[in-house]
mmCIF file of C-alpha atoms in Angstrom:
data_model
loop_
_atom_site.group_PDB
_atom_site.id
_atom_site.type_symbol
_atom_site.label_atom_id
_atom_site.label_comp_id
_atom_site.label_asym_id
_atom_site.label_seq_id
_atom_site.Cartn_x
_atom_site.Cartn_y
_atom_site.Cartn_z
ATOM 1 C CA GLY A 1 85.589 144.008 95.100
ATOM 2 C CA THR A 2 82.295 142.298 95.810
ATOM 3 C CA ALA A 3 81.878 141.392 92.164
ATOM 4 C CA SER A 4 84.622 138.805 92.503
ATOM 5 C CA SER A 5 83.255 137.163 95.644
ATOM 6 C CA GLY A 6 81.408 134.540 93.636
ATOM 7 C CA GLY A 7 84.647 133.070 92.367
ATOM 8 C CA GLY A 8 85.259 131.028 95.477
ATOM 9 C CA SER A 9 82.294 128.750 95.000
ATOM 10 C CA SER A 10 83.472 127.518 91.616
ATOM 11 C CA SER A 11 87.040 126.893 92.729
ATOM 12 C CA SER A 12 86.144 123.478 94.129
ATOM 13 C CA GLY A 13 86.297 122.295 90.534
ATOM 14 C CA GLY A 14 83.484 120.293 89.034
ATOM 15 C CA GLY A 15 81.293 120.210 92.115
ATOM 16 C CA GLY A 16 83.781 118.768 94.541
ATOM 17 C CA ALA A 17 85.570 116.449 92.126
ATOM 18 C CA PHE A 18 88.767 117.309 93.981
ATOM 19 C CA ASP A 19 89.444 116.745 97.643
ATOM 20 C CA ALA A 20 90.189 120.168 99.124
ATOM 21 C CA GLY A 21 92.971 118.534 101.102
ATOM 22 C CA GLN A 22 94.850 117.990 97.847
ATOM 23 C CA LEU A 23 94.927 121.708 97.085
ATOM 24 C CA THR A 24 97.658 124.158 97.933
ATOM 25 C CA PRO A 25 96.011 126.563 100.431
ATOM 26 C CA GLY A 26 94.384 129.451 98.585
ATOM 27 C CA TRP A 27 94.951 127.970 95.136
ATOM 28 C CA VAL A 28 92.167 127.369 92.625
ATOM 29 C CA ALA A 29 91.192 123.970 91.207
ATOM 30 C CA ILE A 30 90.408 123.846 87.496
ATOM 31 C CA PRO A 31 88.617 120.685 86.381
ATOM 32 C CA PRO A 32 89.474 118.767 83.206
ATOM 33 C CA GLY A 33 87.523 119.963 80.205
ATOM 34 C CA GLN A 34 87.316 121.070 76.621
ATOM 35 C CA PHE A 35 87.398 124.566 75.176
ATOM 36 C CA GLY A 36 87.950 126.471 71.962
ATOM 37 C CA MET A 37 91.459 127.926 72.048
ATOM 38 C CA GLY A 38 92.081 131.004 69.933
ATOM 39 C CA SER A 39 89.724 133.731 68.742
ATOM 40 C CA PRO A 40 86.734 133.639 66.386
ATOM 41 C CA VAL A 41 87.135 135.327 63.013
ATOM 42 C CA GLY A 42 84.934 138.271 63.968
ATOM 43 C CA GLU A 43 86.787 139.214 67.161
ATOM 44 C CA PRO A 44 88.218 142.753 66.924
ATOM 45 C CA CYS A 45 92.012 143.105 67.004
ATOM 46 C CA ARG A 46 92.662 139.387 66.618
ATOM 47 C CA ASP A 47 95.802 138.151 64.886
ATOM 48 C CA PRO A 48 94.610 135.685 62.217
ATOM 49 C CA ASN A 49 98.086 134.163 61.950
ATOM 50 C CA THR A 50 98.428 133.130 65.589
ATOM 51 C CA GLU A 51 94.898 132.773 66.986
ATOM 52 C CA THR A 52 93.261 130.097 64.828
ATOM 53 C CA VAL A 53 90.445 128.505 66.805
ATOM 54 C CA HIS A 54 90.988 124.853 67.633
ATOM 55 C CA PHE A 55 89.340 122.447 70.038
ATOM 56 C CA VAL A 56 91.464 121.501 73.062
ATOM 57 C CA ASN A 57 90.767 118.652 75.465
ATOM 58 C CA LEU A 58 92.620 118.795 78.785
ATOM 59 C CA THR A 59 92.249 115.434 80.517
ATOM 60 C CA ARG A 60 93.820 116.335 83.853
ATOM 61 C CA GLY A 61 92.579 118.785 86.435
ATOM 62 C CA TYR A 62 95.112 121.230 87.790
ATOM 63 C CA GLU A 63 95.436 123.900 90.422
ATOM 64 C CA MET A 64 96.653 127.420 89.743
ATOM 65 C CA ALA A 65 97.898 130.218 91.971
ATOM 66 C CA PRO A 66 95.072 132.781 92.151
ATOM 67 C CA MET A 67 97.489 135.692 91.731
ATOM 68 C CA GLU A 68 100.682 136.398 89.862
ATOM 69 C CA THR A 69 103.752 135.425 91.897
ATOM 70 C CA THR A 70 104.557 138.435 94.081
ATOM 71 C CA GLN A 71 107.903 140.011 94.816
ATOM 72 C CA ALA A 72 107.518 138.940 98.457
ATOM 73 C CA GLU A 73 106.876 135.313 97.477
ATOM 74 C CA PHE A 74 109.828 135.224 95.102
ATOM 75 C CA GLN A 75 112.156 136.860 97.631
ATOM 76 C CA ALA A 76 111.113 134.452 100.384
ATOM 77 C CA LEU A 77 111.704 131.334 98.304
ATOM 78 C CA MET A 78 114.630 132.346 96.107
ATOM 79 C CA GLY A 79 116.520 134.801 98.297
ATOM 80 C CA PHE A 80 116.507 137.730 95.886
ATOM 81 C CA ASN A 81 114.138 140.037 94.040
ATOM 82 C CA PRO A 82 115.007 140.547 90.361
ATOM 83 C CA SER A 83 112.253 143.118 89.810
ATOM 84 C CA ASN A 84 112.934 146.433 88.131
ATOM 85 C CA ASN A 85 110.113 148.234 89.968
ATOM 86 C CA THR A 86 110.751 147.672 93.676
ATOM 87 C CA THR A 87 108.910 150.812 94.805
ATOM 88 C CA CYS A 88 105.509 149.325 93.921
ATOM 89 C CA GLY A 89 105.616 147.114 97.014
ATOM 90 C CA THR A 90 106.091 143.469 97.855
ATOM 91 C CA ASP A 91 102.465 142.649 96.939
ATOM 92 C CA CYS A 92 103.263 143.637 93.374
ATOM 93 C CA PRO A 93 104.130 140.928 90.877
ATOM 94 C CA VAL A 94 107.730 139.873 90.498
ATOM 95 C CA GLU A 95 108.991 140.880 87.050
ATOM 96 C CA SER A 96 112.214 140.939 85.071
ATOM 97 C CA VAL A 97 112.420 137.168 85.500
ATOM 98 C CA THR A 98 113.582 134.894 82.713
ATOM 99 C CA TRP A 99 111.611 131.769 81.827
ATOM 100 C CA HIS A 100 114.377 129.818 83.550
ATOM 101 C CA GLN A 101 114.037 131.778 86.794
ATOM 102 C CA ALA A 102 110.269 131.279 86.726
ATOM 103 C CA ALA A 103 110.745 127.534 86.194
ATOM 104 C CA ALA A 104 113.342 127.459 88.981
ATOM 105 C CA TYR A 105 110.854 129.108 91.357
ATOM 106 C CA CYS A 106 108.194 126.493 90.598
ATOM 107 C CA SER A 107 110.781 123.744 91.181
ATOM 108 C CA ALA A 108 111.893 125.340 94.452
ATOM 109 C CA LEU A 109 108.246 125.335 95.532
ATOM 110 C CA SER A 110 108.084 121.618 94.673
ATOM 111 C CA ARG A 111 111.141 120.960 96.846
ATOM 112 C CA GLN A 112 109.637 122.925 99.704
ATOM 113 C CA LYS A 113 106.390 120.931 99.542
ATOM 114 C CA GLY A 114 108.012 117.552 98.876
ATOM 115 C CA TYR A 115 106.792 117.053 95.312
ATOM 116 C CA ALA A 116 108.726 115.794 92.306
ATOM 117 C CA GLU A 117 110.463 118.587 90.425
ATOM 118 C CA CYS A 118 109.225 119.290 86.904
ATOM 119 C CA TYR A 119 112.385 121.154 85.875
ATOM 120 C CA ALA A 120 116.050 120.303 86.325
ATOM 121 C CA CYS A 121 117.808 123.587 86.991
ATOM 122 C CA ASP A 122 121.423 124.534 87.465
ATOM 123 C CA GLY A 123 123.322 127.794 87.577
ATOM 124 C CA GLY A 124 122.416 128.924 91.097
ATOM 125 C CA VAL A 125 119.666 131.493 90.729
ATOM 126 C CA SER A 126 120.728 133.598 93.713
ATOM 127 C CA LEU A 127 124.399 134.046 92.887
ATOM 128 C CA ASP A 128 126.022 137.174 91.508
ATOM 129 C CA GLY A 129 124.025 139.727 93.453
ATOM 130 C CA GLY A 130 120.792 137.887 92.870
ATOM 131 C CA LYS A 131 120.674 138.527 89.146
ATOM 132 C CA SER A 132 122.210 135.379 87.733
ATOM 133 C CA SER A 133 120.056 133.284 85.486
ATOM 134 C CA ALA A 134 119.258 129.683 86.116
ATOM 135 C CA ASP A 135 119.332 127.230 83.256
ATOM 136 C CA CYS A 136 116.355 124.915 83.474
ATOM 137 C CA ALA A 137 115.475 121.899 81.371
ATOM 138 C CA VAL A 138 112.194 120.013 81.481
ATOM 139 C CA ALA A 139 112.398 116.829 83.526
ATOM 140 C CA ALA A 140 111.737 113.548 81.737
ATOM 141 C CA GLY A 141 108.214 112.508 80.786
ATOM 142 C CA SER A 142 104.982 114.338 80.050
ATOM 143 C CA ILE A 143 104.774 117.726 81.734
ATOM 144 C CA TYR A 144 101.114 117.003 82.487
ATOM 145 C CA ALA A 145 102.134 113.848 84.372
ATOM 146 C CA CYS A 146 104.644 115.657 86.580
ATOM 147 C CA LYS A 147 103.358 115.793 90.149
ATOM 148 C CA GLY A 148 105.150 118.993 91.157
ATOM 149 C CA TYR A 149 104.705 122.696 90.546
ATOM 150 C CA ARG A 150 105.433 124.053 87.086
ATOM 151 C CA LEU A 151 104.494 126.751 84.652
ATOM 152 C CA PRO A 152 101.084 126.292 83.018
ATOM 153 C CA THR A 153 101.027 125.069 79.458
ATOM 154 C CA GLU A 154 99.704 127.602 77.002
ATOM 155 C CA ALA A 155 96.441 125.655 76.757
ATOM 156 C CA GLU A 156 96.101 125.509 80.553
ATOM 157 C CA PHE A 157 96.651 129.264 80.780
ATOM 158 C CA GLU A 158 93.958 130.042 78.220
ATOM 159 C CA MET A 159 91.457 127.577 79.675
ATOM 160 C CA ALA A 160 92.044 129.080 83.114
ATOM 161 C CA TYR A 161 91.679 132.613 81.738
ATOM 162 C CA ARG A 162 88.455 131.864 79.911
ATOM 163 C CA ALA A 163 86.737 130.107 82.812
ATOM 164 C CA VAL A 164 84.158 128.694 80.382
ATOM 165 C CA THR A 165 83.653 132.007 78.557
ATOM 166 C CA THR A 166 84.123 132.489 74.814
ATOM 167 C CA THR A 167 84.324 136.290 74.659
ATOM 168 C CA ALA A 168 87.457 138.373 74.039
ATOM 169 C CA PHE A 169 87.823 139.027 77.769
ATOM 170 C CA TYR A 170 86.467 136.764 80.484
ATOM 171 C CA ASN A 171 83.947 139.484 81.377
ATOM 172 C CA GLY A 172 82.757 140.298 77.869
ATOM 173 C CA ASP A 173 83.723 141.536 74.432
ATOM 174 C CA LEU A 174 86.058 144.246 73.260
ATOM 175 C CA ALA A 175 83.962 147.375 72.758
ATOM 176 C CA PRO A 176 83.961 148.799 69.258
ATOM 177 C CA GLY A 177 85.873 152.069 69.201
ATOM 178 C CA PRO A 178 87.648 154.299 66.692
ATOM 179 C CA ASP A 179 90.314 151.620 66.384
ATOM 180 C CA GLY A 180 88.390 148.775 67.991
ATOM 181 C CA GLY A 181 90.472 149.137 71.129
ATOM 182 C CA CYS A 182 93.429 147.770 69.213
ATOM 183 C CA ALA A 183 95.931 150.462 70.034
ATOM 184 C CA SER A 184 94.950 153.766 71.560
ATOM 185 C CA THR A 185 91.416 153.638 72.910
ATOM 186 C CA THR A 186 90.466 152.299 76.281
ATOM 187 C CA ASP A 187 87.840 149.626 76.894
ATOM 188 C CA PRO A 188 85.464 149.277 79.862
ATOM 189 C CA ASN A 189 85.690 145.481 80.043
ATOM 190 C CA ALA A 190 89.477 145.584 79.860
ATOM 191 C CA ASP A 191 89.525 148.284 82.546
ATOM 192 C CA ALA A 192 87.515 146.061 84.871
ATOM 193 C CA ILE A 193 89.758 142.996 84.698
ATOM 194 C CA GLY A 194 93.304 144.228 84.285
ATOM 195 C CA TRP A 195 95.996 146.889 84.233
ATOM 196 C CA HIS A 196 96.874 147.872 80.665
ATOM 197 C CA LEU A 197 98.366 150.818 78.814
ATOM 198 C CA ARG A 198 95.290 153.036 79.211
ATOM 199 C CA ASN A 199 94.676 152.630 82.960
ATOM 200 C CA SER A 200 97.995 151.627 84.540
ATOM 201 C CA ASN A 201 100.067 154.806 84.330
ATOM 202 C CA VAL A 202 102.428 152.383 82.574
ATOM 203 C CA LYS A 203 103.525 150.580 85.724
ATOM 204 C CA ILE A 204 102.782 147.438 87.706
ATOM 205 C CA HIS A 205 100.214 147.404 90.507
ATOM 206 C CA PRO A 206 99.623 145.183 93.550
ATOM 207 C CA VAL A 207 98.066 141.860 92.543
ATOM 208 C CA GLY A 208 94.375 141.072 92.916
ATOM 209 C CA GLN A 209 92.908 144.572 92.614
ATOM 210 C CA LYS A 210 90.807 143.950 89.516
ATOM 211 C CA LEU A 211 87.810 141.709 88.816
ATOM 212 C CA ALA A 212 88.488 137.982 89.185
ATOM 213 C CA ASN A 213 87.188 135.525 86.617
ATOM 214 C CA GLY A 214 84.634 132.790 87.253
ATOM 215 C CA PHE A 215 87.283 130.464 88.677
ATOM 216 C CA GLY A 216 88.456 133.100 91.168
ATOM 217 C CA LEU A 217 91.700 133.916 89.328
ATOM 218 C CA TYR A 218 93.083 137.453 89.146
ATOM 219 C CA ASP A 219 95.247 139.412 86.707
ATOM 220 C CA LEU A 220 95.342 136.744 83.996
ATOM 221 C CA GLY A 221 94.953 139.725 81.684
ATOM 222 C CA GLY A 222 97.264 142.666 82.267
ATOM 223 C CA ASN A 223 99.548 143.845 85.093
ATOM 224 C CA VAL A 224 102.442 141.589 84.085
ATOM 225 C CA ALA A 225 102.319 139.209 81.156
ATOM 226 C CA GLU A 226 103.199 135.662 82.175
ATOM 227 C CA HIS A 227 105.689 133.023 81.110
ATOM 228 C CA VAL A 228 104.038 129.722 80.204
ATOM 229 C CA HIS A 229 105.638 126.319 79.806
ATOM 230 C CA ASP A 230 105.564 125.906 76.023
ATOM 231 C CA TYR A 231 107.888 126.917 73.275
ATOM 232 C CA TYR A 232 106.260 129.241 70.746
ATOM 233 C CA LEU A 233 104.641 127.918 67.592
ATOM 234 C CA ALA A 234 102.994 130.714 65.602
ATOM 235 C CA ASP A 235 100.262 128.643 63.962
ATOM 236 C CA LEU A 236 98.717 126.092 66.294
ATOM 237 C CA GLY A 237 96.393 124.980 63.503
ATOM 238 C CA SER A 238 92.694 124.162 63.491
ATOM 239 C CA SER A 239 92.828 120.458 64.377
ATOM 240 C CA SER A 240 91.500 119.192 67.699
ATOM 241 C CA VAL A 241 94.197 118.288 70.222
ATOM 242 C CA THR A 242 94.388 116.537 73.591
ATOM 243 C CA ASP A 243 96.786 117.717 76.319
ATOM 244 C CA PRO A 244 98.858 119.804 73.887
ATOM 245 C CA VAL A 245 102.329 121.166 74.590
ATOM 246 C CA THR A 246 104.925 122.580 72.205
ATOM 247 C CA THR A 247 108.177 120.957 73.307
ATOM 248 C CA SER A 248 110.657 122.532 70.897
ATOM 249 C CA GLY A 249 111.287 125.894 69.326
ATOM 250 C CA THR A 250 113.480 128.954 69.557
ATOM 251 C CA THR A 251 111.438 131.267 71.797
ATOM 252 C CA GLY A 252 108.967 130.937 74.640
ATOM 253 C CA VAL A 253 105.333 131.963 74.938
ATOM 254 C CA ILE A 254 104.213 134.971 76.970
ATOM 255 C CA ARG A 255 100.510 135.201 77.827
ATOM 256 C CA GLY A 256 98.062 137.708 79.275
ATOM 257 C CA GLY A 257 99.462 141.046 78.125
ATOM 258 C CA ASN A 258 100.896 143.640 80.488
ATOM 259 C CA PHE A 259 100.551 147.149 81.875
ATOM 260 C CA ALA A 260 102.257 148.688 78.823
ATOM 261 C CA ASN A 261 100.164 146.860 76.207
ATOM 262 C CA PRO A 262 96.879 148.115 74.686
ATOM 263 C CA PRO A 263 93.559 146.718 75.940
ATOM 264 C CA SER A 264 93.413 144.251 73.041
ATOM 265 C CA ALA A 265 96.531 142.524 74.414
ATOM 266 C CA ILE A 266 94.753 141.333 77.547
ATOM 267 C CA ARG A 267 92.287 139.274 75.502
ATOM 268 C CA GLY A 268 92.251 135.564 76.285
ATOM 269 C CA ALA A 269 93.594 134.552 72.880
ATOM 270 C CA TYR A 270 96.432 137.081 72.688
ATOM 271 C CA ARG A 271 99.917 135.587 72.339
ATOM 272 C CA GLN A 272 103.401 137.048 72.578
ATOM 273 C CA THR A 273 106.821 135.460 72.271
ATOM 274 C CA ASP A 274 110.280 136.227 73.619
ATOM 275 C CA PRO A 275 113.482 134.246 74.117
ATOM 276 C CA ARG A 276 113.445 132.245 77.341
ATOM 277 C CA THR A 277 116.459 134.236 78.514
ATOM 278 C CA PHE A 278 114.664 137.553 77.939
ATOM 279 C CA VAL A 279 114.211 139.848 80.941
ATOM 280 C CA GLY A 280 111.168 142.100 80.663
ATOM 281 C CA THR A 281 109.898 144.647 83.176
ATOM 282 C CA GLY A 282 106.385 143.607 82.186
ATOM 283 C CA ILE A 283 106.855 139.833 82.391
ATOM 284 C CA GLY A 284 106.194 137.650 85.438
ATOM 285 C CA PHE A 285 104.556 134.285 86.048
ATOM 286 C CA ARG A 286 102.452 132.031 88.245
ATOM 287 C CA CYS A 287 102.721 128.287 88.887
ATOM 288 C CA VAL A 288 100.274 125.410 88.486
ATOM 289 C CA ARG A 289 100.235 121.770 89.562
ATOM 290 C CA THR A 290 98.487 118.764 88.038
ATOM 291 C CA LEU A 291 95.959 117.428 90.544
ATOM 292 C CA PRO A 292 96.012 113.729 91.483
#
C-alpha cells in the first residue's frame, strides 16, 4: 500500500553511509546503531522472564532481505520446496524448514554471489525427495565478521524490526482489550503489519502484503516466524552488550511470531524457541549480510 512507500528513502542507511553498489539488489541497508532490546515493564502481554530490556550496540551495518524467503526463491536455489502449504503460491514464504536448511540456503546464496560462506553444511539438502535435512555448523570466527549471507542474529532481527521505534509493534502499541490482545482479541496495529491468528484464517499469505516498517522491511511480525542465528538463552540480562550472539545452547531462537499466534506474538520483543532440527509449518526465514 501507499503507506509503505516511504520506506525506500530510509533504506540507504544513515544518509548514504553505504554505497548502493555494495547492496544486494532490492535489499535494505540497516546502519550500525544502538537500541533497547526487550520490552518495557508496562508493555501488555510481555514475558518478564525473557524480555528484560538491555542496551545493545551493533557496530556493523548489515543488509536484510525485505521479505521472507519465498517458496520460489528456495526452490530456485535449493532444487526443492519443503513447504507444507504449496497451494498458497510461490510468492508465499517457504516454511517447514529446519534451522540447518535455512542456514544452508544462506550459504548457497553466498556461493552463488561469490562470498565467503558463513556456515559449513553437509548432508545434501536436496536428497531423499527434497526433504532431507542439512547439518550446518557455523564457520570459524565472529559471525558478524563473515562476509557472506547468513541468518540475522537475534539482536539484528529486533533492531531491524524496530526501525528506531520503541513501541510493542513498529507501528504503535498493543491496544488494551479484554485480555490486552494477549490471546483471543484482535488488535488494529497488529492487523496492519502482519498476518496473525485473528486475521490470517490460520494460513500463510503471499509476502509483502502488509505495512512495511520504517526501513522498508515487510512481515517481520507474523506470516511465518523466522529462524535467527543464535542459540536460545531465556534471560539475556539487563547489562549493555556490543555485537551480541549466543553461540551455545540446546535450542534455537524463532522470532516474529506467525499466522497461528495471537497478536501479542508479533511484537518486536517476542521470543520463541525450538530445536534447530524442528520443522514447523509456521517457521521460515530471511538472510542478512554484514556490509563492508
